[in-house]
């Protein structure tokens, strides 16, 4: 797929994502993921100026073609400087458009506020689920024990039997549990610039989250799988790859273990659909 994308842009010049998908076929989500990987690896370049909300993708040496295509695609876009010498005439139609714009702006602000509330609610639900499933460690206080003082008896002709003092059993504190792996994973996600949309089957050492994270082609959804295991093997990655195809989103594995050498080679073969991040 990556080779097809590069070959298409080499033949057709700087292109939009929708043009790439329409020519080489496939799912637009998968194509955008490949475009993002090619930009990250410097195999492709993307324009800083956008057409609508998306950039142009081009190869090194196609800069002049990219500039020309941007002018052709954006020929109807006018900036404030275009109108600085023109006097704006106040009309009823202009007032109506201004009112309509203000209403749409308020609606967008309200939707953004609701989105933030949903994000906060999703995080709170995840924390509450972890609190319910993970038992809090109990600290047992060691009771103070008074050791009896031995009193020396006066010497007599016979030696009476002296019973040894009975030492009370001292209950030692139970080991304090360390924070669960699922809680460490949630703390890690909260420290990143991502949005936690949903949590699934959260337990001490397993579960999953659906997150939204920024990328070079815009925000993308990722399926984050928690895997507490000493060493991930090829079958674990193959299972996650199948999950990525089923969910139609890349999978990120958060683990407290390591990845076998043969498994790393398999990760390169399947591209960026499955990524592994080890948590200390």
PDB file of C-alpha atoms in Angstrom:
ATOM      1  CA  UNK A   1       0.000   0.000   0.000  1.00  0.00           C
ATOM      2  CA  UNK A   2       2.828   2.451   0.866  1.00  0.00           C
ATOM      3  CA  UNK A   3       4.567   1.750  -2.450  1.00  0.00           C
ATOM      4  CA  UNK A   4       1.298   2.333  -4.338  1.00  0.00           C
ATOM      5  CA  UNK A   5       0.792   5.697  -2.613  1.00  0.00           C
ATOM      6  CA  UNK A   6       4.328   6.875  -3.447  1.00  0.00           C
ATOM      7  CA  UNK A   7       4.007   5.655  -7.068  1.00  0.00           C
ATOM      8  CA  UNK A   8       0.649   7.454  -7.460  1.00  0.00           C
ATOM      9  CA  UNK A   9       2.023  10.791  -6.177  1.00  0.00           C
ATOM     10  CA  UNK A  10       5.150  10.374  -8.331  1.00  0.00           C
ATOM     11  CA  UNK A  11       2.952  10.052 -11.456  1.00  0.00           C
ATOM     12  CA  UNK A  12       0.153  12.506 -10.570  1.00  0.00           C
ATOM     13  CA  UNK A  13       2.016  15.107  -8.521  1.00  0.00           C
ATOM     14  CA  UNK A  14       0.899  16.618  -5.176  1.00  0.00           C
ATOM     15  CA  UNK A  15      -2.443  15.083  -4.146  1.00  0.00           C
ATOM     16  CA  UNK A  16      -5.170  15.285  -1.522  1.00  0.00           C
ATOM     17  CA  UNK A  17      -5.968  12.195   0.627  1.00  0.00           C
ATOM     18  CA  UNK A  18      -9.331  11.739  -1.115  1.00  0.00           C
ATOM     19  CA  UNK A  19      -7.568  11.638  -4.517  1.00  0.00           C
ATOM     20  CA  UNK A  20      -5.162   8.964  -3.251  1.00  0.00           C
ATOM     21  CA  UNK A  21      -8.023   6.794  -1.920  1.00  0.00           C
ATOM     22  CA  UNK A  22     -10.127   7.164  -5.106  1.00  0.00           C
ATOM     23  CA  UNK A  23      -7.256   5.942  -7.306  1.00  0.00           C
ATOM     24  CA  UNK A  24      -5.585   3.163  -5.287  1.00  0.00           C
ATOM     25  CA  UNK A  25      -8.758   1.953  -3.532  1.00  0.00           C
ATOM     26  CA  UNK A  26      -9.087   0.713   0.035  1.00  0.00           C
ATOM     27  CA  UNK A  27     -10.503   2.212   3.212  1.00  0.00           C
ATOM     28  CA  UNK A  28      -9.968   5.967   3.768  1.00  0.00           C
ATOM     29  CA  UNK A  29      -9.055   5.352   7.418  1.00  0.00           C
ATOM     30  CA  UNK A  30      -6.312   2.875   6.428  1.00  0.00           C
ATOM     31  CA  UNK A  31      -5.020   5.212   3.703  1.00  0.00           C
ATOM     32  CA  UNK A  32      -4.812   8.147   6.153  1.00  0.00           C
ATOM     33  CA  UNK A  33      -2.879   5.958   8.584  1.00  0.00           C
ATOM     34  CA  UNK A  34      -0.376   5.045   5.843  1.00  0.00           C
ATOM     35  CA  UNK A  35      -0.036   8.709   4.802  1.00  0.00           C
ATOM     36  CA  UNK A  36       0.708   9.633   8.416  1.00  0.00           C
ATOM     37  CA  UNK A  37       3.409   6.937   8.637  1.00  0.00           C
ATOM     38  CA  UNK A  38       5.010   8.061   5.358  1.00  0.00           C
ATOM     39  CA  UNK A  39       5.163  11.665   6.625  1.00  0.00           C
ATOM     40  CA  UNK A  40       6.677  10.518   9.942  1.00  0.00           C
ATOM     41  CA  UNK A  41       9.350   8.527   8.074  1.00  0.00           C
ATOM     42  CA  UNK A  42      10.117  11.533   5.747  1.00  0.00           C
ATOM     43  CA  UNK A  43       9.127   9.445   2.689  1.00  0.00           C
ATOM     44  CA  UNK A  44       6.398  12.018   1.946  1.00  0.00           C
ATOM     45  CA  UNK A  45       6.023  15.721   2.687  1.00  0.00           C
ATOM     46  CA  UNK A  46       2.843  17.636   3.486  1.00  0.00           C
ATOM     47  CA  UNK A  47       2.033  21.281   2.801  1.00  0.00           C
ATOM     48  CA  UNK A  48       1.739  23.728   5.688  1.00  0.00           C
ATOM     49  CA  UNK A  49      -1.137  25.466   3.887  1.00  0.00           C
ATOM     50  CA  UNK A  50      -4.326  23.412   3.744  1.00  0.00           C
ATOM     51  CA  UNK A  51      -7.145  22.998   1.261  1.00  0.00           C
ATOM     52  CA  UNK A  52     -10.185  23.175   3.481  1.00  0.00           C
ATOM     53  CA  UNK A  53      -8.995  21.158   6.481  1.00  0.00           C
ATOM     54  CA  UNK A  54      -6.488  18.787   4.830  1.00  0.00           C
ATOM     55  CA  UNK A  55      -2.953  19.303   3.457  1.00  0.00           C
ATOM     56  CA  UNK A  56      -1.455  18.307   0.121  1.00  0.00           C
ATOM     57  CA  UNK A  57       0.964  15.347   0.105  1.00  0.00           C
ATOM     58  CA  UNK A  58       3.970  15.528  -2.215  1.00  0.00           C
ATOM     59  CA  UNK A  59       7.482  14.165  -2.827  1.00  0.00           C
ATOM     60  CA  UNK A  60      10.745  16.032  -2.405  1.00  0.00           C
ATOM     61  CA  UNK A  61      11.384  18.004  -5.624  1.00  0.00           C
ATOM     62  CA  UNK A  62       7.660  18.657  -6.239  1.00  0.00           C
ATOM     63  CA  UNK A  63       7.618  21.935  -4.279  1.00  0.00           C
ATOM     64  CA  UNK A  64       6.837  24.100  -7.330  1.00  0.00           C
ATOM     65  CA  UNK A  65       4.020  21.783  -8.402  1.00  0.00           C
ATOM     66  CA  UNK A  66       2.662  21.857  -4.838  1.00  0.00           C
ATOM     67  CA  UNK A  67       2.623  25.697  -4.763  1.00  0.00           C
ATOM     68  CA  UNK A  68       0.861  25.857  -8.154  1.00  0.00           C
ATOM     69  CA  UNK A  69      -1.744  23.284  -7.154  1.00  0.00           C
ATOM     70  CA  UNK A  70      -2.454  25.116  -3.886  1.00  0.00           C
ATOM     71  CA  UNK A  71      -3.101  28.331  -5.864  1.00  0.00           C
ATOM     72  CA  UNK A  72      -5.411  26.471  -8.271  1.00  0.00           C
ATOM     73  CA  UNK A  73      -7.365  24.783  -5.467  1.00  0.00           C
ATOM     74  CA  UNK A  74      -7.564  27.887  -3.276  1.00  0.00           C
ATOM     75  CA  UNK A  75      -8.288  30.435  -6.045  1.00  0.00           C
ATOM     76  CA  UNK A  76     -11.702  31.214  -4.533  1.00  0.00           C
ATOM     77  CA  UNK A  77     -10.324  31.747  -1.009  1.00  0.00           C
ATOM     78  CA  UNK A  78      -9.881  35.430  -0.199  1.00  0.00           C
ATOM     79  CA  UNK A  79      -8.099  36.950   2.750  1.00  0.00           C
ATOM     80  CA  UNK A  80      -8.805  40.135   4.736  1.00  0.00           C
ATOM     81  CA  UNK A  81      -6.226  42.043   2.644  1.00  0.00           C
ATOM     82  CA  UNK A  82      -8.301  41.417  -0.491  1.00  0.00           C
ATOM     83  CA  UNK A  83     -11.105  43.458   0.993  1.00  0.00           C
ATOM     84  CA  UNK A  84      -9.182  46.137   2.873  1.00  0.00           C
ATOM     85  CA  UNK A  85      -9.799  48.808   0.179  1.00  0.00           C
ATOM     86  CA  UNK A  86     -13.457  47.878  -0.262  1.00  0.00           C
ATOM     87  CA  UNK A  87     -16.093  49.413   1.910  1.00  0.00           C
ATOM     88  CA  UNK A  88     -18.548  46.873   3.324  1.00  0.00           C
ATOM     89  CA  UNK A  89     -22.121  47.934   2.669  1.00  0.00           C
ATOM     90  CA  UNK A  90     -24.518  47.186   5.495  1.00  0.00           C
ATOM     91  CA  UNK A  91     -27.611  45.386   4.166  1.00  0.00           C
ATOM     92  CA  UNK A  92     -30.435  43.316   5.616  1.00  0.00           C
ATOM     93  CA  UNK A  93     -28.940  40.234   3.971  1.00  0.00           C
ATOM     94  CA  UNK A  94     -25.566  40.925   5.613  1.00  0.00           C
ATOM     95  CA  UNK A  95     -27.249  41.368   9.015  1.00  0.00           C
ATOM     96  CA  UNK A  96     -29.084  38.075   8.544  1.00  0.00           C
ATOM     97  CA  UNK A  97     -25.838  36.282   7.639  1.00  0.00           C
ATOM     98  CA  UNK A  98     -24.094  37.837  10.644  1.00  0.00           C
ATOM     99  CA  UNK A  99     -26.900  36.649  12.973  1.00  0.00           C
ATOM    100  CA  UNK A 100     -26.750  33.179  11.428  1.00  0.00           C
ATOM    101  CA  UNK A 101     -22.971  33.079  11.933  1.00  0.00           C
ATOM    102  CA  UNK A 102     -23.335  34.100  15.605  1.00  0.00           C
ATOM    103  CA  UNK A 103     -25.917  31.357  16.154  1.00  0.00           C
ATOM    104  CA  UNK A 104     -23.650  28.733  14.564  1.00  0.00           C
ATOM    105  CA  UNK A 105     -20.714  29.970  16.637  1.00  0.00           C
ATOM    106  CA  UNK A 106     -22.731  29.611  19.854  1.00  0.00           C
ATOM    107  CA  UNK A 107     -23.827  26.114  18.787  1.00  0.00           C
ATOM    108  CA  UNK A 108     -20.200  25.108  18.127  1.00  0.00           C
ATOM    109  CA  UNK A 109     -19.135  26.488  21.533  1.00  0.00           C
ATOM    110  CA  UNK A 110     -21.971  24.535  23.216  1.00  0.00           C
ATOM    111  CA  UNK A 111     -20.927  21.309  21.421  1.00  0.00           C
ATOM    112  CA  UNK A 112     -17.305  21.860  22.475  1.00  0.00           C
ATOM    113  CA  UNK A 113     -18.431  22.335  26.088  1.00  0.00           C
ATOM    114  CA  UNK A 114     -20.471  19.103  25.915  1.00  0.00           C
ATOM    115  CA  UNK A 115     -17.469  17.250  24.435  1.00  0.00           C
ATOM    116  CA  UNK A 116     -15.272  18.372  27.338  1.00  0.00           C
ATOM    117  CA  UNK A 117     -17.977  17.294  29.816  1.00  0.00           C
ATOM    118  CA  UNK A 118     -18.157  13.853  28.135  1.00  0.00           C
ATOM    119  CA  UNK A 119     -14.369  13.493  28.305  1.00  0.00           C
ATOM    120  CA  UNK A 120     -14.441  14.371  32.006  1.00  0.00           C
ATOM    121  CA  UNK A 121     -17.318  11.927  32.572  1.00  0.00           C
ATOM    122  CA  UNK A 122     -15.437   9.103  30.774  1.00  0.00           C
ATOM    123  CA  UNK A 123     -12.355   9.655  32.952  1.00  0.00           C
ATOM    124  CA  UNK A 124     -14.463   9.713  36.126  1.00  0.00           C
ATOM    125  CA  UNK A 125     -16.223   6.476  35.119  1.00  0.00           C
ATOM    126  CA  UNK A 126     -12.873   4.789  34.471  1.00  0.00           C
ATOM    127  CA  UNK A 127     -11.542   5.899  37.874  1.00  0.00           C
ATOM    128  CA  UNK A 128     -14.718   4.704  39.617  1.00  0.00           C
ATOM    129  CA  UNK A 129     -14.498   1.318  37.853  1.00  0.00           C
ATOM    130  CA  UNK A 130     -10.886   0.906  38.963  1.00  0.00           C
ATOM    131  CA  UNK A 131     -11.800   1.899  42.525  1.00  0.00           C
ATOM    132  CA  UNK A 132     -14.506  -0.795  42.566  1.00  0.00           C
ATOM    133  CA  UNK A 133     -12.360  -3.583  41.119  1.00  0.00           C
ATOM    134  CA  UNK A 134      -9.067  -2.845  42.895  1.00  0.00           C
ATOM    135  CA  UNK A 135      -9.048  -3.458  46.634  1.00  0.00           C
ATOM    136  CA  UNK A 136      -7.362  -0.710  48.607  1.00  0.00           C
ATOM    137  CA  UNK A 137      -4.345  -1.855  50.625  1.00  0.00           C
ATOM    138  CA  UNK A 138      -4.919  -2.226  54.367  1.00  0.00           C
ATOM    139  CA  UNK A 139      -2.253  -1.121  56.783  1.00  0.00           C
ATOM    140  CA  UNK A 140      -2.374  -3.228  59.950  1.00  0.00           C
ATOM    141  CA  UNK A 141      -1.015  -1.507  63.003  1.00  0.00           C
ATOM    142  CA  UNK A 142       1.302  -3.630  65.175  1.00  0.00           C
ATOM    143  CA  UNK A 143      -0.017  -3.663  68.757  1.00  0.00           C
ATOM    144  CA  UNK A 144       2.359  -2.657  71.477  1.00  0.00           C
ATOM    145  CA  UNK A 145       3.269  -5.611  73.677  1.00  0.00           C
ATOM    146  CA  UNK A 146       4.445  -5.158  77.220  1.00  0.00           C
ATOM    147  CA  UNK A 147       7.222  -7.634  77.969  1.00  0.00           C
ATOM    148  CA  UNK A 148       6.944  -8.819  81.600  1.00  0.00           C
ATOM    149  CA  UNK A 149       9.889  -7.904  83.809  1.00  0.00           C
ATOM    150  CA  UNK A 150      11.516 -10.917  85.391  1.00  0.00           C
ATOM    151  CA  UNK A 151      11.550 -10.629  89.207  1.00  0.00           C
ATOM    152  CA  UNK A 152      14.372 -12.396  90.977  1.00  0.00           C
ATOM    153  CA  UNK A 153      13.006 -14.630  93.735  1.00  0.00           C
ATOM    154  CA  UNK A 154      14.759 -15.014  97.124  1.00  0.00           C
ATOM    155  CA  UNK A 155      16.903 -18.106  97.529  1.00  0.00           C
ATOM    156  CA  UNK A 156      15.298 -21.003  99.364  1.00  0.00           C
ATOM    157  CA  UNK A 157      16.442 -24.526 100.092  1.00  0.00           C
ATOM    158  CA  UNK A 158      14.387 -25.997  97.278  1.00  0.00           C
ATOM    159  CA  UNK A 159      14.147 -24.788  93.690  1.00  0.00           C
ATOM    160  CA  UNK A 160      10.552 -24.186  92.662  1.00  0.00           C
ATOM    161  CA  UNK A 161       9.624 -24.589  89.052  1.00  0.00           C
ATOM    162  CA  UNK A 162       9.435 -21.232  87.338  1.00  0.00           C
ATOM    163  CA  UNK A 163       6.954 -21.097  84.492  1.00  0.00           C
ATOM    164  CA  UNK A 164       8.117 -19.190  81.472  1.00  0.00           C
ATOM    165  CA  UNK A 165       6.058 -16.135  80.608  1.00  0.00           C
ATOM    166  CA  UNK A 166       3.772 -16.730  77.664  1.00  0.00           C
ATOM    167  CA  UNK A 167       4.626 -14.346  74.870  1.00  0.00           C
ATOM    168  CA  UNK A 168       1.559 -13.126  73.029  1.00  0.00           C
ATOM    169  CA  UNK A 169       1.401 -13.671  69.296  1.00  0.00           C
ATOM    170  CA  UNK A 170       2.257 -10.530  67.368  1.00  0.00           C
ATOM    171  CA  UNK A 171       0.252 -10.122  64.203  1.00  0.00           C
ATOM    172  CA  UNK A 172       2.566  -8.848  61.500  1.00  0.00           C
ATOM    173  CA  UNK A 173       1.211  -6.394  58.956  1.00  0.00           C
ATOM    174  CA  UNK A 174       0.175  -7.848  55.623  1.00  0.00           C
ATOM    175  CA  UNK A 175       2.109  -6.775  52.556  1.00  0.00           C
ATOM    176  CA  UNK A 176       0.766  -3.532  51.150  1.00  0.00           C
ATOM    177  CA  UNK A 177      -0.398  -3.952  47.575  1.00  0.00           C
ATOM    178  CA  UNK A 178       1.246  -1.796  44.930  1.00  0.00           C
ATOM    179  CA  UNK A 179      -1.037   0.195  42.582  1.00  0.00           C
ATOM    180  CA  UNK A 180      -2.631  -2.063  39.937  1.00  0.00           C
ATOM    181  CA  UNK A 181      -1.333  -2.168  36.367  1.00  0.00           C
ATOM    182  CA  UNK A 182      -4.655  -0.842  35.034  1.00  0.00           C
ATOM    183  CA  UNK A 183      -4.395   2.225  37.307  1.00  0.00           C
ATOM    184  CA  UNK A 184      -0.805   2.856  36.147  1.00  0.00           C
ATOM    185  CA  UNK A 185      -2.004   2.628  32.535  1.00  0.00           C
ATOM    186  CA  UNK A 186      -4.824   5.136  33.125  1.00  0.00           C
ATOM    187  CA  UNK A 187      -2.403   7.532  34.859  1.00  0.00           C
ATOM    188  CA  UNK A 188      -0.079   7.219  31.820  1.00  0.00           C
ATOM    189  CA  UNK A 189      -2.903   8.054  29.372  1.00  0.00           C
ATOM    190  CA  UNK A 190      -4.032  11.027  31.452  1.00  0.00           C
ATOM    191  CA  UNK A 191      -0.490  12.416  31.229  1.00  0.00           C
ATOM    192  CA  UNK A 192      -0.653  12.475  27.405  1.00  0.00           C
ATOM    193  CA  UNK A 193      -2.500  14.860  25.102  1.00  0.00           C
ATOM    194  CA  UNK A 194      -5.272  12.311  24.411  1.00  0.00           C
ATOM    195  CA  UNK A 195      -9.008  12.038  25.026  1.00  0.00           C
ATOM    196  CA  UNK A 196     -10.257   8.879  26.814  1.00  0.00           C
ATOM    197  CA  UNK A 197     -13.608   8.085  25.140  1.00  0.00           C
ATOM    198  CA  UNK A 198     -14.484   4.698  26.680  1.00  0.00           C
ATOM    199  CA  UNK A 199     -13.218   1.959  29.017  1.00  0.00           C
ATOM    200  CA  UNK A 200     -13.887  -1.796  28.588  1.00  0.00           C
ATOM    201  CA  UNK A 201     -13.693  -4.668  31.133  1.00  0.00           C
ATOM    202  CA  UNK A 202     -11.220  -2.950  33.462  1.00  0.00           C
ATOM    203  CA  UNK A 203      -9.612  -5.313  36.018  1.00  0.00           C
ATOM    204  CA  UNK A 204      -6.364  -5.261  38.048  1.00  0.00           C
ATOM    205  CA  UNK A 205      -4.133  -6.349  35.143  1.00  0.00           C
ATOM    206  CA  UNK A 206      -6.327  -6.237  32.032  1.00  0.00           C
ATOM    207  CA  UNK A 207      -8.904  -4.207  30.162  1.00  0.00           C
ATOM    208  CA  UNK A 208      -9.024  -1.708  27.313  1.00  0.00           C
ATOM    209  CA  UNK A 209      -9.636   1.963  26.512  1.00  0.00           C
ATOM    210  CA  UNK A 210     -10.729   3.770  23.342  1.00  0.00           C
ATOM    211  CA  UNK A 211      -8.918   7.102  22.973  1.00  0.00           C
ATOM    212  CA  UNK A 212      -8.716   9.957  20.467  1.00  0.00           C
ATOM    213  CA  UNK A 213      -5.209  11.303  19.774  1.00  0.00           C
ATOM    214  CA  UNK A 214      -3.844  13.993  17.417  1.00  0.00           C
ATOM    215  CA  UNK A 215      -1.855  12.996  14.313  1.00  0.00           C
ATOM    216  CA  UNK A 216      -0.453  14.614  11.163  1.00  0.00           C
ATOM    217  CA  UNK A 217      -3.736  13.841   9.322  1.00  0.00           C
ATOM    218  CA  UNK A 218      -6.025  14.995  12.122  1.00  0.00           C
ATOM    219  CA  UNK A 219      -7.434  13.304  15.269  1.00  0.00           C
ATOM    220  CA  UNK A 220      -7.522   9.466  15.111  1.00  0.00           C
ATOM    221  CA  UNK A 221      -9.144   6.870  17.356  1.00  0.00           C
ATOM    222  CA  UNK A 222      -6.923   4.164  18.905  1.00  0.00           C
ATOM    223  CA  UNK A 223      -7.836   0.950  20.744  1.00  0.00           C
ATOM    224  CA  UNK A 224      -5.564   0.705  23.815  1.00  0.00           C
ATOM    225  CA  UNK A 225      -5.217  -2.876  25.157  1.00  0.00           C
ATOM    226  CA  UNK A 226      -3.740  -3.499  28.627  1.00  0.00           C
ATOM    227  CA  UNK A 227      -1.535  -6.622  28.724  1.00  0.00           C
ATOM    228  CA  UNK A 228       0.213  -7.598  31.967  1.00  0.00           C
ATOM    229  CA  UNK A 229       2.694 -10.234  30.819  1.00  0.00           C
ATOM    230  CA  UNK A 230       6.440 -10.868  31.249  1.00  0.00           C
ATOM    231  CA  UNK A 231       7.074 -11.318  27.507  1.00  0.00           C
ATOM    232  CA  UNK A 232       4.831 -10.677  24.482  1.00  0.00           C
ATOM    233  CA  UNK A 233       5.113 -13.269  21.703  1.00  0.00           C
ATOM    234  CA  UNK A 234       4.086 -13.337  18.045  1.00  0.00           C
ATOM    235  CA  UNK A 235       0.650 -14.834  18.754  1.00  0.00           C
ATOM    236  CA  UNK A 236      -0.148 -11.935  21.124  1.00  0.00           C
ATOM    237  CA  UNK A 237       0.685  -9.417  18.375  1.00  0.00           C
ATOM    238  CA  UNK A 238      -1.265 -11.421  15.762  1.00  0.00           C
ATOM    239  CA  UNK A 239      -4.305 -11.369  18.044  1.00  0.00           C
ATOM    240  CA  UNK A 240      -3.965  -7.579  18.428  1.00  0.00           C
ATOM    241  CA  UNK A 241      -3.582  -7.176  14.629  1.00  0.00           C
ATOM    242  CA  UNK A 242      -6.860  -9.050  14.090  1.00  0.00           C
ATOM    243  CA  UNK A 243      -8.423  -6.780  16.697  1.00  0.00           C
ATOM    244  CA  UNK A 244      -7.194  -3.690  14.788  1.00  0.00           C
ATOM    245  CA  UNK A 245      -8.852  -4.928  11.589  1.00  0.00           C
ATOM    246  CA  UNK A 246     -12.056  -5.766  13.460  1.00  0.00           C
ATOM    247  CA  UNK A 247     -12.246  -2.399  15.266  1.00  0.00           C
ATOM    248  CA  UNK A 248     -11.023  -0.479  12.181  1.00  0.00           C
ATOM    249  CA  UNK A 249      -8.546   1.459  14.285  1.00  0.00           C
ATOM    250  CA  UNK A 250      -4.852   1.023  15.221  1.00  0.00           C
ATOM    251  CA  UNK A 251      -4.096  -0.878  18.436  1.00  0.00           C
ATOM    252  CA  UNK A 252      -1.682   0.326  21.134  1.00  0.00           C
ATOM    253  CA  UNK A 253      -0.547  -2.346  23.624  1.00  0.00           C
ATOM    254  CA  UNK A 254       0.418  -1.075  27.086  1.00  0.00           C
ATOM    255  CA  UNK A 255       2.424  -3.765  28.903  1.00  0.00           C
ATOM    256  CA  UNK A 256       4.675  -4.174  31.921  1.00  0.00           C
ATOM    257  CA  UNK A 257       6.729  -6.830  30.123  1.00  0.00           C
ATOM    258  CA  UNK A 258       9.136  -7.059  27.178  1.00  0.00           C
ATOM    259  CA  UNK A 259       8.860  -7.986  23.485  1.00  0.00           C
ATOM    260  CA  UNK A 260      10.663 -11.038  22.072  1.00  0.00           C
ATOM    261  CA  UNK A 261      13.130 -10.439  19.194  1.00  0.00           C
ATOM    262  CA  UNK A 262      11.095 -12.480  16.698  1.00  0.00           C
ATOM    263  CA  UNK A 263       8.016 -10.509  17.707  1.00  0.00           C
ATOM    264  CA  UNK A 264       9.721  -7.171  16.913  1.00  0.00           C
ATOM    265  CA  UNK A 265      10.328  -8.365  13.340  1.00  0.00           C
ATOM    266  CA  UNK A 266       6.649  -9.269  13.005  1.00  0.00           C
ATOM    267  CA  UNK A 267       5.650  -5.793  14.273  1.00  0.00           C
ATOM    268  CA  UNK A 268       7.635  -4.211  11.412  1.00  0.00           C
ATOM    269  CA  UNK A 269       5.950  -6.510   8.863  1.00  0.00           C
ATOM    270  CA  UNK A 270       2.400  -5.443   9.800  1.00  0.00           C
ATOM    271  CA  UNK A 271       3.249  -1.744   9.756  1.00  0.00           C
ATOM    272  CA  UNK A 272       1.902   0.723  12.291  1.00  0.00           C
ATOM    273  CA  UNK A 273      -1.387  -1.053  13.017  1.00  0.00           C
ATOM    274  CA  UNK A 274      -0.051  -2.477  16.299  1.00  0.00           C
ATOM    275  CA  UNK A 275       2.295  -0.508  18.544  1.00  0.00           C
ATOM    276  CA  UNK A 276       3.742  -1.577  21.900  1.00  0.00           C
ATOM    277  CA  UNK A 277       4.557   0.736  24.807  1.00  0.00           C
ATOM    278  CA  UNK A 278       6.216  -0.713  27.936  1.00  0.00           C
ATOM    279  CA  UNK A 279       5.297   0.906  31.260  1.00  0.00           C
ATOM    280  CA  UNK A 280       7.858   0.831  34.063  1.00  0.00           C
TER     281      UNK A 280
END
